[in-house]
Tab-separated table of C-alpha atoms in Angstrom:
chain	number	residue	atom	x	y	z
A	170	MET	CA	128.671	162.387	-20.042
A	171	THR	CA	129.318	158.901	-21.166
A	172	THR	CA	127.637	157.833	-24.322
A	173	ASP	CA	127.314	154.817	-26.469
A	174	ALA	CA	126.257	156.785	-29.504
A	175	LEU	CA	128.977	157.106	-32.181
A	176	PRO	CA	128.722	159.190	-35.437
A	177	MET	CA	127.438	157.289	-38.248
A	178	ALA	CA	129.338	156.873	-41.531
A	179	ALA	CA	127.649	158.447	-44.478
A	180	SER	CA	126.035	156.097	-47.030
A	181	PRO	CA	128.242	155.604	-50.075
A	182	SER	CA	126.946	157.479	-53.025
A	183	THR	CA	128.159	157.806	-56.680
A	184	ILE	CA	128.178	160.891	-58.786
A	185	VAL	CA	126.563	159.689	-62.140
A	186	ALA	CA	126.476	163.098	-63.904
A	187	ASP	CA	127.478	166.732	-63.031
A	188	SER	CA	127.002	169.823	-65.005
A	189	SER	CA	127.309	172.262	-61.938
A	190	THR	CA	130.092	174.422	-60.850
A	191	PRO	CA	132.028	173.684	-57.598
A	192	ALA	CA	131.220	175.341	-54.225
A	193	PRO	CA	127.810	176.977	-54.918
A	194	VAL	CA	126.050	178.946	-52.340
A	195	LEU	CA	122.941	176.727	-52.538
A	196	ASP	CA	122.645	172.936	-53.187
A	197	ILE	CA	119.159	171.898	-53.369
A	198	VAL	CA	118.612	168.141	-53.342
A	199	VAL	CA	115.688	166.419	-54.728
A	200	PRO	CA	115.530	162.814	-53.412
A	201	VAL	CA	113.741	160.450	-55.810
A	202	TYR	CA	112.708	156.689	-55.845
A	203	ASN	CA	110.958	155.530	-59.086
A	204	GLU	CA	109.757	159.034	-60.146
A	205	GLN	CA	110.444	158.567	-64.006
A	206	ALA	CA	107.180	160.223	-64.659
A	207	ASP	CA	107.898	163.445	-62.741
A	208	ILE	CA	111.548	163.950	-62.507
A	209	ALA	CA	112.071	165.880	-65.889
A	210	GLY	CA	109.430	168.514	-65.300
A	211	SER	CA	110.228	168.964	-61.719
A	212	VAL	CA	113.890	169.531	-62.409
A	213	ARG	CA	113.192	171.966	-65.348
A	214	ARG	CA	110.751	174.061	-63.235
A	215	LEU	CA	113.090	174.069	-60.311
A	216	ARG	CA	116.115	175.192	-62.520
A	217	ASP	CA	113.996	177.971	-64.023
A	218	HIS	CA	112.982	179.174	-60.648
A	219	LEU	CA	116.593	179.284	-59.445
A	220	ARG	CA	117.746	181.181	-62.419
A	221	THR	CA	114.932	183.898	-62.172
A	222	HIS	CA	114.460	184.221	-58.343
A	223	VAL	CA	117.754	183.175	-56.435
A	224	PRO	CA	120.576	185.583	-56.975
A	225	TYR	CA	123.147	183.071	-55.754
A	226	PRO	CA	125.229	180.283	-57.505
A	227	SER	CA	123.018	177.134	-57.038
A	228	ARG	CA	122.919	173.532	-57.823
A	229	ILE	CA	120.274	170.952	-58.138
A	230	THR	CA	121.384	167.420	-56.855
A	231	VAL	CA	119.028	164.580	-57.893
A	232	ALA	CA	119.494	161.940	-55.144
A	233	ASP	CA	118.413	158.697	-56.604
A	234	ASN	CA	117.988	156.137	-53.984
A	235	ALA	CA	117.831	152.625	-55.465
A	236	SER	CA	115.204	153.390	-58.185
A	237	THR	CA	114.225	150.381	-60.332
A	238	ASP	CA	112.751	152.225	-63.240
A	239	SER	CA	114.136	154.835	-65.631
A	240	THR	CA	114.502	157.668	-63.005
A	241	LEU	CA	118.349	157.510	-62.921
A	242	ALA	CA	118.800	157.393	-66.784
A	243	ILE	CA	116.345	160.420	-67.193
A	244	ALA	CA	118.195	162.318	-64.425
A	245	ALA	CA	121.605	161.758	-66.093
A	246	GLN	CA	120.219	163.022	-69.395
A	247	LEU	CA	118.888	166.161	-67.746
A	248	ALA	CA	122.338	166.821	-66.281
A	249	GLY	CA	123.620	166.765	-69.955
A	250	GLU	CA	121.079	169.207	-71.102
A	251	ILE	CA	120.734	171.600	-68.205
A	252	ASP	CA	123.632	173.580	-66.492
A	253	GLY	CA	123.724	173.337	-62.716
A	254	VAL	CA	122.272	169.719	-62.315
A	255	ARG	CA	124.203	166.891	-60.495
A	256	VAL	CA	122.888	163.190	-60.288
A	257	VAL	CA	123.953	161.133	-57.333
A	258	HIS	CA	123.063	157.356	-56.913
A	259	LEU	CA	122.672	155.437	-53.832
A	260	ASP	CA	122.432	151.531	-53.823
A	261	GLN	CA	120.080	151.524	-50.851
A	262	LYS	CA	116.622	152.955	-50.672
A	263	GLY	CA	115.764	155.668	-48.130
A	264	ARG	CA	114.900	159.345	-48.471
A	265	GLY	CA	116.503	160.154	-45.106
A	266	ARG	CA	119.646	158.047	-46.237
A	267	ALA	CA	119.899	160.033	-49.393
A	268	LEU	CA	119.619	163.427	-47.806
A	269	ASN	CA	122.112	162.419	-45.009
A	270	ALA	CA	124.765	161.349	-47.428
A	271	VAL	CA	124.328	164.194	-50.042
A	272	TRP	CA	124.250	167.053	-47.423
A	273	ARG	CA	127.295	165.840	-45.551
A	274	ALA	CA	129.262	165.526	-48.851
A	275	SER	CA	128.104	168.832	-50.314
A	276	ASP	CA	130.592	171.602	-50.974
A	277	ALA	CA	127.927	174.233	-50.831
A	278	GLU	CA	127.434	176.888	-48.122
A	279	ILE	CA	123.706	175.939	-47.803
A	280	VAL	CA	121.982	172.550	-48.290
A	281	ALA	CA	118.349	172.321	-48.880
A	282	TYR	CA	115.867	169.847	-50.255
A	283	CYS	CA	112.433	169.717	-51.756
A	284	ASP	CA	110.065	166.948	-52.731
A	285	VAL	CA	109.985	165.860	-56.379
A	286	ASP	CA	106.353	166.743	-56.778
A	287	LEU	CA	107.119	170.329	-55.807
A	288	SER	CA	103.938	170.539	-53.633
A	289	THR	CA	105.550	173.504	-51.805
A	290	ASP	CA	105.382	176.859	-53.677
A	291	LEU	CA	108.926	177.606	-54.676
A	292	ASN	CA	108.428	181.377	-53.788
A	293	ALA	CA	109.166	180.397	-50.305
A	294	LEU	CA	112.654	179.350	-51.293
A	295	MET	CA	114.326	182.603	-50.724
A	296	PRO	CA	112.742	183.224	-47.399
A	297	LEU	CA	113.859	179.742	-46.307
A	298	ILE	CA	117.669	180.225	-47.211
A	299	ALA	CA	117.882	183.898	-46.243
A	300	PRO	CA	118.164	183.487	-42.472
A	301	LEU	CA	120.887	180.777	-43.117
A	302	ILE	CA	122.867	182.833	-45.627
A	303	SER	CA	122.914	185.763	-43.079
A	304	GLY	CA	123.939	183.483	-40.377
A	305	HIS	CA	120.821	184.245	-38.226
A	306	SER	CA	119.722	180.656	-38.184
A	307	ASP	CA	121.147	177.200	-38.523
A	308	ILE	CA	118.193	175.286	-39.879
A	309	ALA	CA	115.245	176.557	-41.767
A	310	ILE	CA	111.909	174.726	-42.306
A	311	GLY	CA	108.770	175.268	-44.197
A	312	THR	CA	105.636	174.949	-42.209
A	313	ARG	CA	102.068	174.291	-43.353
A	314	LEU	CA	100.629	174.765	-39.993
A	315	SER	CA	101.155	178.502	-39.614
A	316	ARG	CA	98.111	180.861	-39.976
A	317	ALA	CA	99.900	182.472	-42.740
A	318	SER	CA	100.210	179.369	-44.728
A	319	ARG	CA	97.845	178.460	-47.586
A	320	VAL	CA	97.398	174.611	-47.775
A	321	VAL	CA	95.218	172.414	-50.075
A	322	ARG	CA	94.900	168.857	-48.820
A	323	GLY	CA	92.420	166.266	-47.668
A	324	PRO	CA	91.018	166.000	-44.122
A	325	LYS	CA	92.810	162.676	-43.528
A	326	ARG	CA	96.226	164.079	-44.284
A	327	GLU	CA	95.426	167.375	-42.368
A	328	PHE	CA	94.257	165.254	-39.238
A	329	ILE	CA	97.332	162.889	-39.362
A	330	SER	CA	99.706	165.814	-39.805
A	331	ARG	CA	98.344	167.873	-37.035
A	332	SER	CA	98.058	164.828	-34.609
A	333	TYR	CA	101.731	163.833	-35.261
A	334	ASN	CA	102.980	167.364	-34.653
A	335	LEU	CA	100.925	167.387	-31.429
A	336	ILE	CA	102.560	164.169	-30.258
A	337	LEU	CA	105.937	165.759	-30.857
A	338	ARG	CA	105.036	168.819	-28.792
A	339	THR	CA	103.774	166.676	-25.877
A	340	THR	CA	106.001	163.889	-25.808
A	341	MET	CA	109.335	165.307	-27.134
A	342	ARG	CA	108.744	168.885	-26.073
A	343	ALA	CA	109.316	169.943	-29.706
A	344	LYS	CA	108.762	173.633	-30.326
A	345	PHE	CA	108.920	173.616	-34.270
A	346	SER	CA	105.418	173.351	-35.771
A	347	ASP	CA	105.697	171.121	-38.839
A	348	ALA	CA	108.238	168.277	-38.804
A	349	GLN	CA	107.384	166.597	-42.123
A	350	CYS	CA	106.914	169.389	-44.647
A	351	GLY	CA	109.218	168.413	-47.452
A	352	PHE	CA	110.991	171.827	-47.630
A	353	LYS	CA	114.063	172.420	-45.474
A	354	ALA	CA	117.451	173.886	-45.472
A	355	MET	CA	120.610	173.889	-43.280
A	356	ARG	CA	123.973	175.495	-43.108
A	357	THR	CA	126.335	172.827	-44.435
A	358	GLU	CA	128.993	173.332	-41.766
A	359	ILE	CA	126.352	172.437	-39.076
A	360	ALA	CA	124.956	169.569	-41.139
A	361	ARG	CA	128.379	167.812	-41.193
A	362	GLN	CA	128.472	167.891	-37.347
A	363	VAL	CA	124.919	166.993	-36.570
A	364	LEU	CA	123.813	164.548	-39.266
A	365	PRO	CA	126.371	161.752	-38.104
A	366	TYR	CA	124.034	161.330	-35.123
A	367	VAL	CA	120.723	161.198	-37.137
A	368	GLU	CA	119.955	157.370	-37.542
A	369	ASP	CA	116.840	157.290	-39.444
A	370	THR	CA	116.978	156.542	-43.159
A	371	GLY	CA	113.383	156.997	-44.086
A	372	TRP	CA	110.777	159.845	-43.567
A	373	PHE	CA	111.389	160.158	-39.841
A	374	PHE	CA	114.765	161.716	-40.818
A	375	ASP	CA	113.396	165.267	-40.636
A	376	THR	CA	111.833	164.823	-37.221
A	377	GLU	CA	114.978	163.185	-35.716
A	378	LEU	CA	117.075	165.970	-37.094
A	379	LEU	CA	114.888	168.827	-35.820
A	380	VAL	CA	114.540	167.105	-32.219
A	381	LEU	CA	118.309	166.903	-31.984
A	382	ALA	CA	118.913	170.398	-33.291
A	383	GLU	CA	116.534	171.753	-30.664
A	384	ARG	CA	118.196	169.930	-27.942
A	385	ILE	CA	121.616	171.098	-28.776
A	386	GLY	CA	120.509	174.748	-29.017
A	387	LEU	CA	120.557	175.413	-32.735
A	388	ARG	CA	118.225	178.109	-34.038
A	389	ILE	CA	115.418	176.886	-36.240
A	390	ALA	CA	113.687	179.395	-38.505
A	391	GLU	CA	110.133	178.769	-39.626
A	392	VAL	CA	108.777	179.830	-43.031
A	393	PRO	CA	105.012	179.759	-43.842
A	394	VAL	CA	104.488	178.002	-47.173
A	395	ASP	CA	101.811	177.542	-49.739
A	396	TRP	CA	101.288	173.754	-50.232
A	397	VAL	CA	99.041	171.709	-52.482
A	398	ASP	CA	98.747	167.970	-51.788
A	399	ASP	CA	99.831	165.648	-54.583
A	400	PRO	CA	96.946	163.257	-55.166
A	401	ASN	CA	99.295	160.819	-56.964
A	402	SER	CA	101.683	160.596	-54.114
A	403	THR	CA	102.957	157.018	-53.424
A	404	VAL	CA	103.638	157.628	-49.717
A	405	ASP	CA	101.852	155.169	-47.486
A	406	ILE	CA	100.452	157.349	-44.651
A	407	VAL	CA	99.696	154.659	-42.312
A	408	SER	CA	102.971	152.839	-42.387
A	409	THR	CA	104.824	156.069	-42.415
A	410	ALA	CA	102.960	157.169	-39.392
A	411	VAL	CA	103.829	153.993	-37.478
A	412	ALA	CA	107.450	154.297	-38.466
A	413	ASP	CA	107.511	157.868	-37.222
A	414	LEU	CA	106.005	156.748	-33.803
A	415	LYS	CA	108.627	154.021	-33.551
A	416	GLY	CA	111.227	156.603	-34.287
A	417	CYS	CA	109.996	159.020	-31.474
A	418	ALA	CA	110.209	156.104	-29.069
A	419	ARG	CA	113.738	155.334	-30.241
A	420	VAL	CA	114.993	158.930	-30.000
A	421	GLY	CA	113.121	159.572	-26.743
A	422	TYR	CA	114.922	156.514	-25.264
A	423	ALA	CA	118.259	157.778	-26.545
A	424	LEU	CA	117.616	161.294	-25.009
A	425	THR	CA	116.614	159.671	-21.627
A	426	THR	CA	119.468	157.318	-21.286
A	427	GLY	CA	122.095	159.736	-22.560
A	428	ARG	CA	123.159	157.840	-25.606
A	429	LEU	CA	123.237	161.018	-27.642
A	430	PRO	CA	125.916	163.430	-26.787
A	431	ILE	CA	123.648	166.533	-26.385
A	432	ALA	CA	125.998	168.418	-23.999
A	433	GLU	CA	128.995	167.947	-26.255
A	434	LEU	CA	127.341	169.196	-29.277
A	435	ARG	CA	125.763	171.966	-27.476
A	436	ASP	CA	129.160	172.950	-26.136
A	437	THR	CA	130.562	172.718	-29.582
A	438	ILE	CA	127.995	174.025	-31.985
A	439	GLY	CA	125.024	175.210	-30.026
A	440	ARG	CA	124.053	178.899	-29.627
A	441	ASP	CA	123.426	180.580	-26.464
A	442	ARG	CA	121.695	177.953	-24.242
A	443	ALA	CA	119.750	180.352	-22.040
A	444	PRO	CA	116.001	180.121	-23.056
A	445	GLY	CA	113.831	183.226	-23.121
A	446	PRO	CA	114.991	186.695	-24.148
A	447	GLN	CA	118.564	186.957	-25.517
A	448	LEU	CA	120.839	189.891	-25.570
A	449	GLU	CA	122.635	190.536	-28.945
A	450	GLY	CA	126.167	189.625	-28.934
A	451	VAL	CA	126.197	188.441	-25.227
A	452	PRO	CA	127.661	184.798	-24.589
A	453	PHE	CA	126.321	182.424	-22.080
A	454	GLY	CA	129.144	182.642	-19.820
A	455	LEU	CA	129.743	185.219	-16.915
A	456	VAL	CA	128.929	188.378	-18.986
A	457	GLY	CA	125.850	186.815	-20.429
A	458	GLN	CA	124.603	185.626	-17.031
A	459	LEU	CA	125.428	189.024	-15.545
A	460	ALA	CA	123.489	190.793	-18.368
A	461	ARG	CA	120.282	188.558	-17.899
A	462	PHE	CA	120.617	188.873	-14.095
A	463	CYS	CA	120.394	192.652	-14.469
A	464	VAL	CA	117.418	192.476	-16.854
A	465	ILE	CA	115.605	190.323	-14.224
A	466	GLY	CA	116.893	192.588	-11.513
A	467	VAL	CA	115.307	195.612	-13.001
A	468	ALA	CA	112.027	193.929	-13.390
A	469	SER	CA	112.109	192.661	-9.767
A	470	THR	CA	112.985	196.157	-8.527
A	471	ILE	CA	110.009	197.686	-10.423
A	472	ALA	CA	107.758	194.868	-8.846
A	473	TYR	CA	109.152	195.589	-5.412
A	474	ALA	CA	108.552	199.202	-5.745
A	475	VAL	CA	104.955	198.911	-6.816
A	476	LEU	CA	104.134	196.328	-4.176
A	477	TYR	CA	105.918	198.413	-1.467
A	478	LEU	CA	103.901	201.708	-2.393
A	479	LEU	CA	100.618	199.657	-2.641
A	480	LEU	CA	101.153	198.295	0.843
A	481	HIS	CA	102.684	201.072	2.543
A	482	SER	CA	99.574	203.008	3.431
A	483	PHE	CA	98.069	200.238	5.547
A	484	LEU	CA	101.039	198.108	6.578
A	485	GLY	CA	103.604	200.615	7.221
A	486	ALA	CA	107.273	200.699	6.037
A	487	GLN	CA	108.771	197.693	7.699
A	488	VAL	CA	106.027	195.218	7.147
A	489	SER	CA	105.565	196.552	3.449
A	490	ASN	CA	109.269	196.026	2.854
A	491	PHE	CA	109.229	192.539	4.348
A	492	VAL	CA	106.234	191.332	2.228
A	493	ALA	CA	107.433	193.054	-0.986
A	494	LEU	CA	110.793	191.453	-0.572
A	495	ALA	CA	109.396	188.047	0.228
A	496	VAL	CA	107.211	187.931	-2.833
A	497	THR	CA	109.803	189.236	-5.311
A	498	ALA	CA	112.545	187.092	-3.821
A	499	VAL	CA	110.678	183.820	-4.812
A	500	LEU	CA	109.947	185.056	-8.190
A	501	ASN	CA	113.486	186.451	-8.712
A	502	THR	CA	115.056	183.094	-7.813
A	503	ALA	CA	112.960	181.100	-10.199
A	504	ALA	CA	113.411	183.683	-12.984
A	505	ASN	CA	117.213	183.644	-12.562
A	506	ARG	CA	117.349	179.938	-12.363
A	507	ARG	CA	115.479	179.600	-15.505
A	508	PHE	CA	116.729	182.471	-17.572
A	509	SER	CA	120.053	183.761	-16.243
A	510	PHE	CA	121.590	180.366	-15.717
A	511	GLY	CA	119.522	178.172	-18.054
A	512	ILE	CA	118.497	175.552	-15.481
A	513	GLU	CA	115.290	173.584	-16.312
A	514	GLY	CA	113.385	170.880	-14.489
A	515	ARG	CA	112.563	170.390	-10.824
A	516	GLU	CA	115.983	168.808	-9.767
A	517	GLY	CA	117.357	170.983	-7.090
A	518	ALA	CA	114.486	173.457	-7.210
A	519	VAL	CA	113.642	173.269	-3.504
A	520	ARG	CA	117.317	173.643	-2.550
A	521	HIS	CA	117.714	176.762	-4.799
A	522	GLN	CA	114.557	178.367	-3.354
A	523	LEU	CA	115.824	177.684	0.165
A	524	PHE	CA	119.037	179.476	-0.782
A	525	GLY	CA	116.865	182.234	-2.216
A	526	LEU	CA	115.168	182.490	1.083
A	527	GLY	CA	118.477	182.898	2.693
A	528	VAL	CA	119.285	185.703	0.336
A	529	PHE	CA	115.814	187.175	1.161
A	530	VAL	CA	116.755	187.220	4.891
A	531	PHE	CA	120.048	188.996	4.216
A	532	GLY	CA	118.253	191.558	1.872
A	533	TRP	CA	115.602	192.113	4.503
A	534	LEU	CA	118.164	192.750	7.226
A	535	VAL	CA	120.084	195.257	5.018
A	536	THR	CA	116.890	197.008	3.946
A	537	SER	CA	115.283	197.239	7.299
A	538	GLY	CA	118.472	198.359	8.802
A	539	ALA	CA	118.641	201.164	6.196
A	540	LEU	CA	115.048	202.143	7.143
A	541	VAL	CA	115.885	202.195	10.934
A	542	ALA	CA	118.805	204.473	10.029
A	543	LEU	CA	116.842	206.723	7.841
A	544	HIS	CA	114.048	207.193	10.573
A	545	ALA	CA	116.606	207.936	13.193
A	546	PHE	CA	118.251	210.636	11.025
A	547	ALA	CA	115.143	211.920	9.198
A	548	PRO	CA	111.979	210.782	11.001
A	549	GLU	CA	109.774	212.924	8.762
A	550	SER	CA	110.863	211.214	5.508
A	551	THR	CA	107.992	210.350	3.073
A	552	LYS	CA	107.479	206.856	1.574
A	553	HIS	CA	108.985	207.982	-1.560
A	554	VAL	CA	112.285	208.936	0.263
A	555	GLU	CA	112.215	205.513	2.038
A	556	LEU	CA	111.746	203.769	-1.476
A	557	VAL	CA	114.896	205.445	-2.756
A	558	VAL	CA	116.842	204.347	0.412
A	559	LEU	CA	115.479	200.831	0.095
A	560	VAL	CA	116.285	200.515	-3.633
A	561	VAL	CA	120.035	201.643	-2.973
A	562	ALA	CA	120.115	199.141	-0.107
A	563	ASN	CA	118.805	196.504	-2.310
A	564	LEU	CA	121.626	196.829	-4.651
A	565	VAL	CA	123.962	195.548	-2.052
A	566	ALA	CA	121.767	192.637	-1.503
A	567	THR	CA	121.467	192.175	-5.301
A	568	MET	CA	125.276	191.937	-5.762
A	569	THR	CA	125.329	189.323	-3.077
A	570	ARG	CA	122.448	187.457	-4.751
A	571	PHE	CA	124.334	187.236	-8.030
A	572	VAL	CA	127.472	185.835	-6.600
A	573	GLY	CA	125.563	183.503	-4.405
A	574	LEU	CA	123.263	182.121	-7.094
A	575	ARG	CA	126.268	181.544	-9.442
A	576	TRP	CA	127.862	179.517	-6.588
A	577	VAL	CA	124.717	177.493	-5.734
A	578	PHE	CA	124.062	176.803	-9.436
A	579	ARG	CA	127.718	175.716	-10.086
A	580	GLY	CA	126.967	171.978	-10.156
A	581	HIS	CA	124.190	172.319	-12.748
A	582	LEU	CA	126.276	174.662	-14.908
A	583	ALA	CA	129.220	172.284	-14.963
A	584	ALA	CA	126.987	169.346	-15.864
A	585	ALA	CA	125.325	171.344	-18.711
A	586	ASN	CA	128.720	172.584	-20.067
A	587	PRO	CA	131.166	169.833	-19.756
A	588	LYS	CA	134.741	170.337	-21.226
A	589	PRO	CA	135.007	168.889	-24.741
A	590	ILE	CA	136.217	165.297	-24.767
A	591	ALA	CA	139.584	166.262	-26.509
A	592	GLU	CA	140.320	168.721	-23.816
A	593	GLY	CA	139.546	166.278	-20.954
A	594	ALA	CA	141.755	163.668	-22.548
A	595	ALA	CA	144.530	166.203	-22.902
A	596	GLU	CA	144.354	166.971	-19.188
């Protein structure tokens, strides 16, 4: 895929003070802009929580993005008084800019952030980082929209938040539930590869990161949080919402036109692309396709057997076999297209189903021939004996189906898994 999008350089930042040890497990960033009234209390409270509840080496990074009050000076003073605090200054304003720069430059295993008002209950911090430390997930987000979450906020913010996330689900096909909760974490090795493609420098940063992460196949863990609205928040809800909608339009356009290197990133760092049920330790290649094909095959065989037995009493063996095969063939092709080979959308669907029809005809000829042979040699066979013979005959058709589907889907698989650019150049 040709792309115009190039990795963005990280914004320049300056370390003002640092009382932390190198390479901690967790680096939790607190982005601030003119927060002189809250910064000291928040940092002390966060440091106390880390010492008491987080059994890993940790660091607090105060990311000051162009404050014009005493925020930077207070933060530097805190770093001199409290171990494990680092202060970074950026000359340009922007919460997203600060997170992008600090996360990409961090030497920690896990990077996270929380808002300076600590609206999110810090007891959710360990559940947030646990799936990242274990390697189970790539990104973890706090969600205020889970049934298990406990949230205190006004109806205006509640309506805007839910409306915005509904827009994301309908227009961007997002599956995450809460884009803007100020409580997220990420594996640093993944952050260094993904964040260069995140352009937003403000509040849309979170959404853009999550949409991109989903499209390239990263695993996102969601943690229900307890959250209390800060009545003194200086965030302009209306202007932020407008900026977010503009960001949605920009990212949507980039995805539609191919400006973002989704396939390359998916091939490099994405997990198993196949949506739906996954098998532990099974890759997306031939072995993974075969494993998922077998799972669908078992389900199809059960459905075929049930239909055959239900229809046999009034349609007879041959007609029941034909109908049961026809119904399960359509469902089998659709399921394998979606789950075994990870092909989405309507493009090529008719052609794929026509091929499935061809496989159905082959399967029908094999199974009906098996029935003819059975009745010739054992005319008194029961319907259950017939079913056993049909299932065995179906195995032959099934092996042909897998080879055939892999061949007919080859164009889509090649497009979804292009060779890395470096390899293509080398050839």
